[in-house]
């Protein structure tokens, strides 16, 4: 059973870069069965897919965020990371890391979520 | 890009009621649709995949139907633990994209 855990600052200043890491346990991030992704949810609003990465390094980003997003994987640490640059208050959200299944394209494994607030 | 539209955005219902939520895709997605349940402060939980397949461990009062552009999630007899927000998600264009509907909040009447 995959377990995912987000870590990173809960407060980021406007115009700076949001950085989060997701640590995967209970399985290998090099598994061909999964992609590794980030999804966010602004307070009181719906879910927004940010992007996904495969263990090979192939990345897929939401077009609306693509210019500001970088997702990377560190197989030696069984971790993957999110960087979102030039943040504004609109980027305030709970950020979830997740493991979409390659075959079904659905998400069974989720992190608990971490609230990131953009404020000076 | 495929857009997913859910309706209604909220529904008030009583325990024992039958509840139906709809999800419409902006273009055909075959049966590449999933449904999730989210409770406050928690990550979403997968209920249905491939439009109508029940995820292991999910009660049989949940069912899904549809294909192409129109889909439904039905809760046959609403239970107290079912009050939550429900999201559809298209997987037709995965991994290039993964799109959620706007959500439907099921509230106590």
PDB file of C-alpha atoms in Angstrom:
ATOM      1  CA  UNK A   1       0.000   0.000   0.000  1.00  0.00           C
ATOM      2  CA  UNK A   2       1.587   3.216  -1.181  1.00  0.00           C
ATOM      3  CA  UNK A   3       1.858   6.030   1.322  1.00  0.00           C
ATOM      4  CA  UNK A   4       2.673   9.585   0.340  1.00  0.00           C
ATOM      5  CA  UNK A   5       3.674  12.491   2.565  1.00  0.00           C
ATOM      6  CA  UNK A   6       4.109  16.134   1.575  1.00  0.00           C
ATOM      7  CA  UNK A   7       6.673  18.393   3.190  1.00  0.00           C
ATOM      8  CA  UNK A   8       7.679  22.005   2.726  1.00  0.00           C
ATOM      9  CA  UNK A   9       7.029  25.562   3.911  1.00  0.00           C
ATOM     10  CA  UNK A  10       3.487  26.506   4.807  1.00  0.00           C
ATOM     11  CA  UNK A  11       4.040  30.181   4.043  1.00  0.00           C
ATOM     12  CA  UNK A  12       5.538  31.665   0.898  1.00  0.00           C
ATOM     13  CA  UNK A  13       5.928  35.321  -0.017  1.00  0.00           C
ATOM     14  CA  UNK A  14       4.390  36.738  -3.204  1.00  0.00           C
ATOM     15  CA  UNK A  15       6.661  36.521  -6.262  1.00  0.00           C
ATOM     16  CA  UNK A  16       8.755  33.785  -4.656  1.00  0.00           C
ATOM     17  CA  UNK A  17       8.914  30.078  -5.509  1.00  0.00           C
ATOM     18  CA  UNK A  18       6.781  27.484  -3.745  1.00  0.00           C
ATOM     19  CA  UNK A  19       8.698  24.247  -3.174  1.00  0.00           C
ATOM     20  CA  UNK A  20       7.198  20.998  -1.916  1.00  0.00           C
ATOM     21  CA  UNK A  21       8.501  17.455  -1.673  1.00  0.00           C
ATOM     22  CA  UNK A  22       6.549  14.211  -1.544  1.00  0.00           C
ATOM     23  CA  UNK A  23       8.117  11.165   0.074  1.00  0.00           C
ATOM     24  CA  UNK A  24       6.805   7.807  -1.116  1.00  0.00           C
ATOM     25  CA  UNK A  25       6.833   4.728   1.108  1.00  0.00           C
ATOM     26  CA  UNK A  26       5.448   1.242   0.669  1.00  0.00           C
ATOM     27  CA  UNK A  27       6.640   1.062  -2.913  1.00  0.00           C
ATOM     28  CA  UNK A  28       9.245   2.249  -5.368  1.00  0.00           C
ATOM     29  CA  UNK A  29       8.983   5.528  -7.200  1.00  0.00           C
ATOM     30  CA  UNK A  30      10.622   3.677 -10.102  1.00  0.00           C
ATOM     31  CA  UNK A  31       7.549   1.481 -10.470  1.00  0.00           C
ATOM     32  CA  UNK A  32       6.177   1.430 -14.008  1.00  0.00           C
ATOM     33  CA  UNK A  33       2.639   1.185 -12.612  1.00  0.00           C
ATOM     34  CA  UNK A  34       2.354   4.750 -11.418  1.00  0.00           C
ATOM     35  CA  UNK A  35       2.836   8.342 -12.301  1.00  0.00           C
ATOM     36  CA  UNK A  36       3.564  10.885  -9.587  1.00  0.00           C
ATOM     37  CA  UNK A  37       1.616  14.094  -9.457  1.00  0.00           C
ATOM     38  CA  UNK A  38       0.474  17.216  -7.686  1.00  0.00           C
ATOM     39  CA  UNK A  39      -3.093  18.421  -7.233  1.00  0.00           C
ATOM     40  CA  UNK A  40      -4.184  21.530  -5.387  1.00  0.00           C
ATOM     41  CA  UNK A  41      -7.381  22.789  -3.810  1.00  0.00           C
ATOM     42  CA  UNK A  42      -7.883  26.455  -2.923  1.00  0.00           C
ATOM     43  CA  UNK A  43      -9.828  26.963   0.314  1.00  0.00           C
ATOM     44  CA  UNK A  44     -13.498  26.146  -0.260  1.00  0.00           C
ATOM     45  CA  UNK A  45     -12.954  25.337  -3.937  1.00  0.00           C
ATOM     46  CA  UNK A  46     -12.476  22.340  -6.203  1.00  0.00           C
ATOM     47  CA  UNK A  47      -9.536  20.184  -7.242  1.00  0.00           C
ATOM     48  CA  UNK A  48      -6.998  21.334  -9.827  1.00  0.00           C
ATOM     49  CA  UNK A  49      -4.419  19.024 -11.404  1.00  0.00           C
ATOM     50  CA  UNK A  50      -1.011  20.727 -11.505  1.00  0.00           C
ATOM     51  CA  UNK A  51       1.032  18.095 -13.280  1.00  0.00           C
ATOM     52  CA  UNK A  52       2.516  14.612 -13.276  1.00  0.00           C
ATOM     53  CA  UNK A  53       5.855  12.906 -13.824  1.00  0.00           C
ATOM     54  CA  UNK A  54       6.834   9.364 -14.739  1.00  0.00           C
ATOM     55  CA  UNK A  55       9.864   7.729 -13.154  1.00  0.00           C
ATOM     56  CA  UNK A  56      11.661   8.057 -16.493  1.00  0.00           C
ATOM     57  CA  UNK A  57      11.424  11.818 -16.131  1.00  0.00           C
ATOM     58  CA  UNK A  58       8.616  12.499 -18.629  1.00  0.00           C
ATOM     59  CA  UNK A  59       6.526  15.402 -17.378  1.00  0.00           C
ATOM     60  CA  UNK A  60       2.989  16.592 -18.078  1.00  0.00           C
ATOM     61  CA  UNK A  61       1.708  19.942 -16.871  1.00  0.00           C
ATOM     62  CA  UNK A  62      -1.599  21.776 -16.666  1.00  0.00           C
ATOM     63  CA  UNK A  63      -1.422  24.301 -19.544  1.00  0.00           C
ATOM     64  CA  UNK A  64      -2.690  27.056 -17.264  1.00  0.00           C
ATOM     65  CA  UNK A  65       0.317  26.598 -14.945  1.00  0.00           C
ATOM     66  CA  UNK A  66       2.920  25.213 -17.325  1.00  0.00           C
ATOM     67  CA  UNK A  67       5.056  28.348 -17.517  1.00  0.00           C
ATOM     68  CA  UNK A  68       5.550  28.370 -13.745  1.00  0.00           C
ATOM     69  CA  UNK A  69       5.707  24.667 -12.818  1.00  0.00           C
ATOM     70  CA  UNK A  70       8.547  22.186 -12.545  1.00  0.00           C
ATOM     71  CA  UNK A  71       8.049  18.643 -11.250  1.00  0.00           C
ATOM     72  CA  UNK A  72      11.072  16.431 -10.723  1.00  0.00           C
ATOM     73  CA  UNK A  73      11.793  12.986  -9.324  1.00  0.00           C
ATOM     74  CA  UNK A  74      14.644  11.742  -7.136  1.00  0.00           C
ATOM     75  CA  UNK A  75      14.678   7.962  -7.377  1.00  0.00           C
ATOM     76  CA  UNK A  76      17.546   7.649  -4.880  1.00  0.00           C
ATOM     77  CA  UNK A  77      15.389   9.224  -2.165  1.00  0.00           C
ATOM     78  CA  UNK A  78      12.040   7.841  -3.396  1.00  0.00           C
ATOM     79  CA  UNK A  79      10.786  11.408  -3.596  1.00  0.00           C
ATOM     80  CA  UNK A  80       9.333  13.779  -6.130  1.00  0.00           C
ATOM     81  CA  UNK A  81       9.084  17.535  -5.936  1.00  0.00           C
ATOM     82  CA  UNK A  82       7.056  20.521  -7.064  1.00  0.00           C
ATOM     83  CA  UNK A  83       8.316  24.013  -7.763  1.00  0.00           C
ATOM     84  CA  UNK A  84       5.851  26.776  -8.605  1.00  0.00           C
ATOM     85  CA  UNK A  85       7.423  30.123  -9.383  1.00  0.00           C
ATOM     86  CA  UNK A  86       6.171  33.706  -9.145  1.00  0.00           C
ATOM     87  CA  UNK A  87       3.391  32.830  -6.727  1.00  0.00           C
ATOM     88  CA  UNK A  88       0.493  35.113  -5.878  1.00  0.00           C
ATOM     89  CA  UNK A  89      -2.345  34.912  -3.382  1.00  0.00           C
ATOM     90  CA  UNK A  90      -4.278  32.899  -5.979  1.00  0.00           C
ATOM     91  CA  UNK A  91      -1.811  30.049  -5.405  1.00  0.00           C
ATOM     92  CA  UNK A  92      -2.893  29.698  -1.780  1.00  0.00           C
ATOM     93  CA  UNK A  93      -4.235  26.167  -1.523  1.00  0.00           C
ATOM     94  CA  UNK A  94      -3.953  22.738   0.007  1.00  0.00           C
ATOM     95  CA  UNK A  95      -1.410  20.901  -2.125  1.00  0.00           C
ATOM     96  CA  UNK A  96      -1.755  17.130  -2.441  1.00  0.00           C
ATOM     97  CA  UNK A  97       0.811  14.761  -3.852  1.00  0.00           C
ATOM     98  CA  UNK A  98      -0.741  11.744  -5.527  1.00  0.00           C
ATOM     99  CA  UNK A  99       0.036   8.605  -7.489  1.00  0.00           C
ATOM    100  CA  UNK A 100      -2.163   8.270 -10.582  1.00  0.00           C
ATOM    101  CA  UNK A 101      -2.249   4.706 -11.862  1.00  0.00           C
ATOM    102  CA  UNK A 102      -0.811   4.361 -15.323  1.00  0.00           C
ATOM    103  CA  UNK A 103      -3.423   1.936 -16.638  1.00  0.00           C
ATOM    104  CA  UNK A 104      -6.652   3.363 -15.203  1.00  0.00           C
ATOM    105  CA  UNK A 105      -5.620   7.014 -14.889  1.00  0.00           C
ATOM    106  CA  UNK A 106      -7.203   7.191 -11.448  1.00  0.00           C
ATOM    107  CA  UNK A 107      -5.776   8.094  -8.070  1.00  0.00           C
ATOM    108  CA  UNK A 108      -5.845   5.694  -5.151  1.00  0.00           C
ATOM    109  CA  UNK A 109      -2.838   7.053  -3.319  1.00  0.00           C
ATOM    110  CA  UNK A 110      -2.948  10.560  -1.926  1.00  0.00           C
ATOM    111  CA  UNK A 111      -0.868  12.475   0.574  1.00  0.00           C
ATOM    112  CA  UNK A 112      -2.698  14.056   3.483  1.00  0.00           C
ATOM    113  CA  UNK A 113      -2.344  17.483   1.903  1.00  0.00           C
ATOM    114  CA  UNK A 114      -0.430  20.533   3.058  1.00  0.00           C
ATOM    115  CA  UNK A 115      -1.765  24.083   3.201  1.00  0.00           C
ATOM    116  CA  UNK A 116       0.472  26.632   1.529  1.00  0.00           C
ATOM    117  CA  UNK A 117      -0.408  30.262   2.097  1.00  0.00           C
ATOM    118  CA  UNK A 118       1.007  33.007  -0.106  1.00  0.00           C
ATOM    119  CA  UNK A 119       1.306  36.164   1.918  1.00  0.00           C
ATOM    120  CA  UNK A 120       3.857  38.814   2.784  1.00  0.00           C
TER     121      UNK A 120
ATOM    122  CA  UNK B   1      -8.503  20.592 -23.384  1.00  0.00           C
ATOM    123  CA  UNK B   2     -11.381  18.545 -22.009  1.00  0.00           C
ATOM    124  CA  UNK B   3     -13.635  20.382 -19.558  1.00  0.00           C
ATOM    125  CA  UNK B   4     -15.772  18.569 -17.002  1.00  0.00           C
ATOM    126  CA  UNK B   5     -19.051  20.107 -15.802  1.00  0.00           C
ATOM    127  CA  UNK B   6     -20.902  18.728 -12.799  1.00  0.00           C
ATOM    128  CA  UNK B   7     -24.454  19.400 -11.746  1.00  0.00           C
ATOM    129  CA  UNK B   8     -25.905  20.303  -9.422  1.00  0.00           C
ATOM    130  CA  UNK B   9     -23.220  22.146  -7.470  1.00  0.00           C
ATOM    131  CA  UNK B  10     -25.036  21.204  -4.274  1.00  0.00           C
ATOM    132  CA  UNK B  11     -27.947  19.009  -3.285  1.00  0.00           C
ATOM    133  CA  UNK B  12     -29.855  18.737  -0.023  1.00  0.00           C
ATOM    134  CA  UNK B  13     -31.100  15.274   0.812  1.00  0.00           C
ATOM    135  CA  UNK B  14     -32.237  13.115   3.710  1.00  0.00           C
ATOM    136  CA  UNK B  15     -30.935   9.787   4.948  1.00  0.00           C
ATOM    137  CA  UNK B  16     -32.455   7.071   2.780  1.00  0.00           C
ATOM    138  CA  UNK B  17     -32.914   9.312  -0.261  1.00  0.00           C
ATOM    139  CA  UNK B  18     -31.717   8.395  -3.726  1.00  0.00           C
ATOM    140  CA  UNK B  19     -29.227  10.972  -4.995  1.00  0.00           C
ATOM    141  CA  UNK B  20     -28.032  11.413  -8.574  1.00  0.00           C
ATOM    142  CA  UNK B  21     -25.128  13.611  -9.662  1.00  0.00           C
ATOM    143  CA  UNK B  22     -24.288  14.268 -13.283  1.00  0.00           C
ATOM    144  CA  UNK B  23     -21.010  15.006 -15.034  1.00  0.00           C
ATOM    145  CA  UNK B  24     -20.661  16.145 -18.622  1.00  0.00           C
ATOM    146  CA  UNK B  25     -17.452  16.138 -20.660  1.00  0.00           C
ATOM    147  CA  UNK B  26     -16.817  18.789 -23.303  1.00  0.00           C
ATOM    148  CA  UNK B  27     -15.871  16.019 -25.731  1.00  0.00           C
ATOM    149  CA  UNK B  28     -16.216  12.257 -25.817  1.00  0.00           C
ATOM    150  CA  UNK B  29     -14.123  10.392 -23.263  1.00  0.00           C
ATOM    151  CA  UNK B  30     -15.478   6.862 -23.815  1.00  0.00           C
ATOM    152  CA  UNK B  31     -15.664   5.357 -20.318  1.00  0.00           C
ATOM    153  CA  UNK B  32     -12.575   7.056 -18.960  1.00  0.00           C
ATOM    154  CA  UNK B  33     -14.338   8.589 -15.985  1.00  0.00           C
ATOM    155  CA  UNK B  34     -13.862   8.256 -12.243  1.00  0.00           C
ATOM    156  CA  UNK B  35     -15.798   9.491  -9.218  1.00  0.00           C
ATOM    157  CA  UNK B  36     -14.318  10.540  -5.887  1.00  0.00           C
ATOM    158  CA  UNK B  37     -15.748  11.376  -2.475  1.00  0.00           C
ATOM    159  CA  UNK B  38     -14.100  14.046  -0.347  1.00  0.00           C
ATOM    160  CA  UNK B  39     -14.851  14.826   3.265  1.00  0.00           C
ATOM    161  CA  UNK B  40     -13.703  18.056   4.967  1.00  0.00           C
ATOM    162  CA  UNK B  41      -9.988  18.109   5.707  1.00  0.00           C
ATOM    163  CA  UNK B  42      -9.375  14.816   3.926  1.00  0.00           C
ATOM    164  CA  UNK B  43      -7.973  13.739   0.583  1.00  0.00           C
ATOM    165  CA  UNK B  44     -10.443  12.467  -2.005  1.00  0.00           C
ATOM    166  CA  UNK B  45     -11.331   8.765  -2.047  1.00  0.00           C
ATOM    167  CA  UNK B  46     -11.866   6.814  -5.256  1.00  0.00           C
ATOM    168  CA  UNK B  47     -15.384   5.369  -5.554  1.00  0.00           C
ATOM    169  CA  UNK B  48     -15.914   4.472  -9.212  1.00  0.00           C
ATOM    170  CA  UNK B  49     -13.553   3.991 -12.156  1.00  0.00           C
ATOM    171  CA  UNK B  50     -14.132   3.286 -15.835  1.00  0.00           C
ATOM    172  CA  UNK B  51     -17.507   5.030 -15.442  1.00  0.00           C
ATOM    173  CA  UNK B  52     -19.257   2.109 -13.776  1.00  0.00           C
ATOM    174  CA  UNK B  53     -16.732  -0.120 -11.984  1.00  0.00           C
ATOM    175  CA  UNK B  54     -16.954  -0.056  -8.204  1.00  0.00           C
ATOM    176  CA  UNK B  55     -13.608   0.340  -6.466  1.00  0.00           C
ATOM    177  CA  UNK B  56     -12.853  -2.450  -3.998  1.00  0.00           C
ATOM    178  CA  UNK B  57     -14.256  -1.754  -0.546  1.00  0.00           C
ATOM    179  CA  UNK B  58     -16.800   0.851  -1.686  1.00  0.00           C
ATOM    180  CA  UNK B  59     -20.403   0.134  -0.638  1.00  0.00           C
ATOM    181  CA  UNK B  60     -22.703  -1.153  -3.349  1.00  0.00           C
ATOM    182  CA  UNK B  61     -25.162   1.719  -2.833  1.00  0.00           C
ATOM    183  CA  UNK B  62     -22.768   3.730  -5.012  1.00  0.00           C
ATOM    184  CA  UNK B  63     -23.076   3.170  -8.748  1.00  0.00           C
ATOM    185  CA  UNK B  64     -21.948   4.907 -11.894  1.00  0.00           C
ATOM    186  CA  UNK B  65     -23.174   4.924 -15.458  1.00  0.00           C
ATOM    187  CA  UNK B  66     -22.652   6.630 -18.773  1.00  0.00           C
ATOM    188  CA  UNK B  67     -20.207   6.825 -21.644  1.00  0.00           C
ATOM    189  CA  UNK B  68     -19.118   9.358 -24.201  1.00  0.00           C
ATOM    190  CA  UNK B  69     -19.949  12.750 -22.710  1.00  0.00           C
ATOM    191  CA  UNK B  70     -22.663  12.145 -20.104  1.00  0.00           C
ATOM    192  CA  UNK B  71     -22.185  10.333 -16.823  1.00  0.00           C
ATOM    193  CA  UNK B  72     -24.026   9.865 -13.547  1.00  0.00           C
ATOM    194  CA  UNK B  73     -23.167   8.873 -10.002  1.00  0.00           C
ATOM    195  CA  UNK B  74     -26.050   7.457  -8.005  1.00  0.00           C
ATOM    196  CA  UNK B  75     -26.271   6.837  -4.292  1.00  0.00           C
ATOM    197  CA  UNK B  76     -29.232   4.492  -3.933  1.00  0.00           C
ATOM    198  CA  UNK B  77     -29.955   5.090  -0.253  1.00  0.00           C
ATOM    199  CA  UNK B  78     -28.074   7.962   1.323  1.00  0.00           C
ATOM    200  CA  UNK B  79     -26.332   7.142   4.595  1.00  0.00           C
ATOM    201  CA  UNK B  80     -25.085   9.612   7.234  1.00  0.00           C
ATOM    202  CA  UNK B  81     -21.470   8.979   6.224  1.00  0.00           C
ATOM    203  CA  UNK B  82     -22.224   9.898   2.607  1.00  0.00           C
ATOM    204  CA  UNK B  83     -22.602  13.606   3.276  1.00  0.00           C
ATOM    205  CA  UNK B  84     -19.552  14.914   1.448  1.00  0.00           C
ATOM    206  CA  UNK B  85     -18.428  16.535  -1.785  1.00  0.00           C
ATOM    207  CA  UNK B  86     -18.223  14.399  -4.924  1.00  0.00           C
ATOM    208  CA  UNK B  87     -15.945  15.001  -7.911  1.00  0.00           C
ATOM    209  CA  UNK B  88     -15.780  13.446 -11.343  1.00  0.00           C
ATOM    210  CA  UNK B  89     -12.435  13.122 -13.134  1.00  0.00           C
ATOM    211  CA  UNK B  90     -11.696  12.328 -16.757  1.00  0.00           C
ATOM    212  CA  UNK B  91      -8.812   9.997 -17.529  1.00  0.00           C
ATOM    213  CA  UNK B  92      -9.196   9.960 -21.319  1.00  0.00           C
ATOM    214  CA  UNK B  93      -6.255  12.259 -21.879  1.00  0.00           C
ATOM    215  CA  UNK B  94      -4.107  10.938 -19.031  1.00  0.00           C
ATOM    216  CA  UNK B  95      -1.135  11.315 -18.617  1.00  0.00           C
ATOM    217  CA  UNK B  96      -1.180  14.481 -20.732  1.00  0.00           C
ATOM    218  CA  UNK B  97      -4.004  15.884 -18.642  1.00  0.00           C
ATOM    219  CA  UNK B  98      -6.188  14.940 -15.722  1.00  0.00           C
ATOM    220  CA  UNK B  99      -9.310  17.078 -15.264  1.00  0.00           C
ATOM    221  CA  UNK B 100     -11.775  17.267 -12.406  1.00  0.00           C
ATOM    222  CA  UNK B 101     -15.341  18.487 -12.367  1.00  0.00           C
ATOM    223  CA  UNK B 102     -16.241  21.391 -10.123  1.00  0.00           C
ATOM    224  CA  UNK B 103     -17.723  19.191  -7.400  1.00  0.00           C
ATOM    225  CA  UNK B 104     -21.156  18.485  -5.945  1.00  0.00           C
ATOM    226  CA  UNK B 105     -21.749  18.975  -2.243  1.00  0.00           C
ATOM    227  CA  UNK B 106     -24.295  16.603  -0.734  1.00  0.00           C
ATOM    228  CA  UNK B 107     -25.784  18.275   2.315  1.00  0.00           C
ATOM    229  CA  UNK B 108     -28.202  17.218   5.012  1.00  0.00           C
ATOM    230  CA  UNK B 109     -31.762  18.345   4.382  1.00  0.00           C
TER     231      UNK B 109
END
